[in-house]
Short mmCIF file of C-alpha atoms in Angstrom, two decimals:
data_model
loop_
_atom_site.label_atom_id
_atom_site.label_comp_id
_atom_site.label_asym_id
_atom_site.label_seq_id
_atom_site.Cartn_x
_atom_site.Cartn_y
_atom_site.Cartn_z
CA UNK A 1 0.71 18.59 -6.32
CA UNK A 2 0.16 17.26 -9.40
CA UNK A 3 1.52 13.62 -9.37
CA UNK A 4 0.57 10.97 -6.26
CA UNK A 5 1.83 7.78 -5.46
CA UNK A 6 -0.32 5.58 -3.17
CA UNK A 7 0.78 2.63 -1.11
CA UNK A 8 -1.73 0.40 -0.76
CA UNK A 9 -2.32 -1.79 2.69
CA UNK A 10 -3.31 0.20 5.07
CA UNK A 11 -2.94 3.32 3.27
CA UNK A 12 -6.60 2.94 0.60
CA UNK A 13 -7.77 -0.15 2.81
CA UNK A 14 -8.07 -1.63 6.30
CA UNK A 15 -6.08 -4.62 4.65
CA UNK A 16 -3.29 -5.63 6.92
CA UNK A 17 -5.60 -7.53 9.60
CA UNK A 18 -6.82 -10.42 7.18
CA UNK A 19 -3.03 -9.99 5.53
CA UNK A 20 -1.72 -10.99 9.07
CA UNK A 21 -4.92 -13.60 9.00
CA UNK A 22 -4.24 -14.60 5.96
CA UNK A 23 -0.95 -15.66 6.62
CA UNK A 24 -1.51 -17.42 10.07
CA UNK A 25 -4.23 -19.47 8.34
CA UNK A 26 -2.16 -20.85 5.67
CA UNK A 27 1.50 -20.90 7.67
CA UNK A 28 0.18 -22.21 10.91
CA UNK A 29 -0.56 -25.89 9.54
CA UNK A 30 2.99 -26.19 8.34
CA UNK A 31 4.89 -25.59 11.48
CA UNK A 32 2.18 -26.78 13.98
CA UNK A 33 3.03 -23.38 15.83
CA UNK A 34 1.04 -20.62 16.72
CA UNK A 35 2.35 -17.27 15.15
CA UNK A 36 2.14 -13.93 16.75
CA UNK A 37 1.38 -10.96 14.78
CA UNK A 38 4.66 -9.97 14.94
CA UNK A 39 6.28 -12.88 14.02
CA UNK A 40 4.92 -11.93 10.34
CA UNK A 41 4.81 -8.15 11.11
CA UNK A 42 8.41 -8.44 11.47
CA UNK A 43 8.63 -9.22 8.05
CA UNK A 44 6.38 -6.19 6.15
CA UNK A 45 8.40 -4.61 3.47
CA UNK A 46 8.95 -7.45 1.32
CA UNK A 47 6.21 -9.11 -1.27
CA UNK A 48 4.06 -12.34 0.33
CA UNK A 49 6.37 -14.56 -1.70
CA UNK A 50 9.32 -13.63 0.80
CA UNK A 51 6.95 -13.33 3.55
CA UNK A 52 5.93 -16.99 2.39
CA UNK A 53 9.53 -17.95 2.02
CA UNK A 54 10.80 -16.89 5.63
CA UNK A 55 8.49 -18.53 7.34
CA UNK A 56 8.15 -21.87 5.19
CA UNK A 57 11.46 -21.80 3.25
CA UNK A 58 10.70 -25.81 2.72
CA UNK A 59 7.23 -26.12 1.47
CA UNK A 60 7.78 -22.34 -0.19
CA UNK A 61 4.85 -22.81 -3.41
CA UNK A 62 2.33 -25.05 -0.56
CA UNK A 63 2.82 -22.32 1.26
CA UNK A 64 2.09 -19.27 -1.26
CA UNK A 65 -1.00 -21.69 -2.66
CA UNK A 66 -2.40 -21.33 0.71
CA UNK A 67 -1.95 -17.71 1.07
CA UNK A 68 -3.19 -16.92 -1.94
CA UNK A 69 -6.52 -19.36 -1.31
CA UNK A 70 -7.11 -17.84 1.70
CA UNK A 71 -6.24 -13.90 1.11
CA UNK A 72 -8.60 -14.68 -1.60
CA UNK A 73 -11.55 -15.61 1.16
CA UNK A 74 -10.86 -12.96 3.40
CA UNK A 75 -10.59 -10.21 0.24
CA UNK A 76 -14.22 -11.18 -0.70
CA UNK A 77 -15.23 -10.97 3.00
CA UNK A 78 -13.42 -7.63 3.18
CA UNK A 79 -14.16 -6.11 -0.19
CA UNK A 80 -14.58 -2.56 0.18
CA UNK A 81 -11.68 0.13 0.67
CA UNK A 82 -12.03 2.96 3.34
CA UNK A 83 -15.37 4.96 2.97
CA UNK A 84 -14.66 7.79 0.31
CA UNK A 85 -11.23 6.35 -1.15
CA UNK A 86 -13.39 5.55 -4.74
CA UNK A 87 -14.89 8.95 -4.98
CA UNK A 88 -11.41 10.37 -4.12
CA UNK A 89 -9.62 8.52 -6.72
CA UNK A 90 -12.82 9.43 -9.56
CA UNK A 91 -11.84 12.80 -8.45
CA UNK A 92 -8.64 13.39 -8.70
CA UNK A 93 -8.42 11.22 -12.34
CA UNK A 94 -11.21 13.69 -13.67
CA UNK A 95 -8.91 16.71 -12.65
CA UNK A 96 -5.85 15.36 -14.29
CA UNK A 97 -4.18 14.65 -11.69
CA UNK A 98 -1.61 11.56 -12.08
CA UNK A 99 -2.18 8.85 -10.02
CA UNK A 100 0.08 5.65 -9.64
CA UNK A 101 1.40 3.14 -7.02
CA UNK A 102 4.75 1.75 -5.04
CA UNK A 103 2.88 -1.33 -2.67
CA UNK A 104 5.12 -3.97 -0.55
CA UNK A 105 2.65 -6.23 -2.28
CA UNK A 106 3.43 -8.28 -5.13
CA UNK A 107 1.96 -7.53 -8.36
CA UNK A 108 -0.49 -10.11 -8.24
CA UNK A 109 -2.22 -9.55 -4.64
CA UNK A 110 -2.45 -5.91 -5.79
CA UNK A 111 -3.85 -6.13 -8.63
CA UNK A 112 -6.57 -8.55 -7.60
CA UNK A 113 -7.06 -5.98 -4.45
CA UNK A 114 -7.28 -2.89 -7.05
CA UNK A 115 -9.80 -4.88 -8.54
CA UNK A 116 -12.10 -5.90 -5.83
CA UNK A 117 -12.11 -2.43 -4.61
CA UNK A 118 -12.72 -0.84 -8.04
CA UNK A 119 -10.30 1.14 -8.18
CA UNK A 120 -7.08 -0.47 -10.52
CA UNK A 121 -8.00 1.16 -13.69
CA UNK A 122 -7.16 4.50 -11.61
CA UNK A 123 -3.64 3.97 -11.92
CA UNK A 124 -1.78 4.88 -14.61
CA UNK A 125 0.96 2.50 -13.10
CA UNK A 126 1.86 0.15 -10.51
CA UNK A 127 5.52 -1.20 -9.17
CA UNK A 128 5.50 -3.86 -6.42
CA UNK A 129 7.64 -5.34 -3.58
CA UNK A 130 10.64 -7.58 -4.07
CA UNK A 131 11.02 -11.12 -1.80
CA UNK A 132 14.27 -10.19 -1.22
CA UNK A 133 13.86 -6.83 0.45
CA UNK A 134 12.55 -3.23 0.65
CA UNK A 135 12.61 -1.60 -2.98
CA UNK A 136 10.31 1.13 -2.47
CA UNK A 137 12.72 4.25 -2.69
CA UNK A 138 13.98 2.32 -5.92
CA UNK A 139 10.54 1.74 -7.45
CA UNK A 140 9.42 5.54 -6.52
CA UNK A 141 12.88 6.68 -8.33
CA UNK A 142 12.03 4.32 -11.36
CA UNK A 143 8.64 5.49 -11.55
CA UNK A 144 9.14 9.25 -11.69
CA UNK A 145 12.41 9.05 -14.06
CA UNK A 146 10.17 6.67 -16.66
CA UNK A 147 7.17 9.40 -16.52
CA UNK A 148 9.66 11.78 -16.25
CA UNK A 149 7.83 13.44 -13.18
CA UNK A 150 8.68 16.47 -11.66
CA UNK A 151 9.78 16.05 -7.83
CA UNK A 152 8.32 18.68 -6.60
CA UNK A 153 4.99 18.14 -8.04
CA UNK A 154 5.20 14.39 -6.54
CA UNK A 155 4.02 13.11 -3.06
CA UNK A 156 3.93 9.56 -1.76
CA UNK A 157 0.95 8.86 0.24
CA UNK A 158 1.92 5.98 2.77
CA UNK A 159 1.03 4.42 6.36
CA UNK A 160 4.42 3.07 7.68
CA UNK A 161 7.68 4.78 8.74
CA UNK A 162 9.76 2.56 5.61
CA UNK A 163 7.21 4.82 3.31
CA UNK A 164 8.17 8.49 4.84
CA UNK A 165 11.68 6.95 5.11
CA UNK A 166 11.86 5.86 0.99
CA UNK A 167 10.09 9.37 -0.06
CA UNK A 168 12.64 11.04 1.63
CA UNK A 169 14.93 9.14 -0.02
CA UNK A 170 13.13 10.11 -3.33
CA UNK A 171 13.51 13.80 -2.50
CA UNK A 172 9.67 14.11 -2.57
CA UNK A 173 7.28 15.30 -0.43
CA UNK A 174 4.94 12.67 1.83
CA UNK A 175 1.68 12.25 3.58
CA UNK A 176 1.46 9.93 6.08
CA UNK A 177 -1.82 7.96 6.29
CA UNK A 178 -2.72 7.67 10.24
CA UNK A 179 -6.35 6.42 9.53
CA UNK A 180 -6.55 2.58 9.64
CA UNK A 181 -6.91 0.90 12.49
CA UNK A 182 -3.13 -0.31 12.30
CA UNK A 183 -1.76 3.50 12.45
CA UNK A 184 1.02 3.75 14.90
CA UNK A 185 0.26 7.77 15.24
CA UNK A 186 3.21 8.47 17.51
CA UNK A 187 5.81 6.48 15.54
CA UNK A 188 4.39 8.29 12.14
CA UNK A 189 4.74 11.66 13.52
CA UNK A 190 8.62 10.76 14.92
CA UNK A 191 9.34 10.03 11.57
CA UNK A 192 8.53 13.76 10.10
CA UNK A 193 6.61 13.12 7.61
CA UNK A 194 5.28 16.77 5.93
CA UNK A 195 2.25 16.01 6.33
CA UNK A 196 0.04 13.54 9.01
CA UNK A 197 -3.63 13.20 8.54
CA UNK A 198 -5.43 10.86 11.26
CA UNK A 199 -8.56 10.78 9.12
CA UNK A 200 -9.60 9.96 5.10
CA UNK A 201 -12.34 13.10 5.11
CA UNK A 202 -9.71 15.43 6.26
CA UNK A 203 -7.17 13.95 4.36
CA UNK A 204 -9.36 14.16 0.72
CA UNK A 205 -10.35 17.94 1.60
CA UNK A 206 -6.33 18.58 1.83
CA UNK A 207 -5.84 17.43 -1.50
CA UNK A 208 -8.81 18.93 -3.33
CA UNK A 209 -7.63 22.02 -2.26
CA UNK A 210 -4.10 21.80 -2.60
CA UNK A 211 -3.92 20.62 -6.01
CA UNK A 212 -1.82 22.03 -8.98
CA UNK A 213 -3.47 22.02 -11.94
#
């Protein structure tokens, strides 16, 4: 392995609790309805633009002005990433290995995440969702044919079946990141991915001695 792509919620942080917070906060007053996490589960795989615009297609930039105000809140309550994912990260950039990213996210709630965790300058690169749809077996097929990256040297590291699903896609290898408290185990491992690690520790001691330098 010598190039990896990271996804981001869920996969480097216990984000996608105050996501689904986040968006119940700033929907909720709109419709006067109570949302279930699945009404805005249902809708993970596009940026929080479309989320914003599926659920409040009438009061679409209200809407996004109150997500972002109050993702904002919960990201400086909540600013750390899992326990070892900085070290990791300082790692693998001081061995050369080629780090980048293919999030759901848009560009601008990544970013500010990347930054509150203190990790962004890690990446040599970053693609994010669409608020139309699912792009991430596009963006991971952009990515490697503008750094011209080998496929076999390149793993996706993701926590949801779409992400095994759009590697595979890719014709690269993935790990499947069972570790946050949102890991649906069984569903990861029915999806095959080539790899399923439960925990960070074991996860980072995989990689440090797997790596193709």
């Amino acid at each position: 392995m010598k190039n990896l792509i990271f996804d981001l919620d869920g996969t480097l942080g216990d984000s996608l609790p105050f996501c689904i917070a986040a968006f119940k906060e700033s929907v909720e007053p709109f419709i006067d309805t109570k949302l279930t996490d699945n009404d805005i589960g249902k809708h993970f795989g596009i940026s929080e633009d479309g989320i914003i615009s599926a659920l409040l297609p009438n009061n679409l930039e209200e809407g996004l002005a109150a997500f972002m105000a109050s993702y904002s809140r919960y990201l400086d309550k909540y600013p750390d990433p899992f326990p070892g994912v900085q070290l990791l990260l300082k790692n693998l950039d001081k061995r050369g290995i080629f780090l980048t990213m293919v999030t759901g996210k848009s560009m601008k709630t990544a970013v500010i995440t990347l930054k509150k965790y203190g990790i962004y300058h890690y990446f040599k690169d970053i693609y994010a969702g669409s608020p139309t749809g699912e792009v991430k077996d596009h963006c991971i097929n952009e990515l490697i044919s503008k750094h011209r990256l080998n496929r076999a040297d390149t793993v996706y590291i993701g926590d949801a079946i779409s992400d095994i699903e759009a590697s595979k896609n890719c014709n690269i290898r993935v790990i499947a990141a069972g570790w946050a408290s949102t890991a649906d185990i069984p569903a990861l491992n029915a999806a095959k991915p080539d790899f399923l690690f439960t925990d960070f520790n074991d996860f980072s001691d995989y990689l440090h001695s797997h790596l193709d330098l």
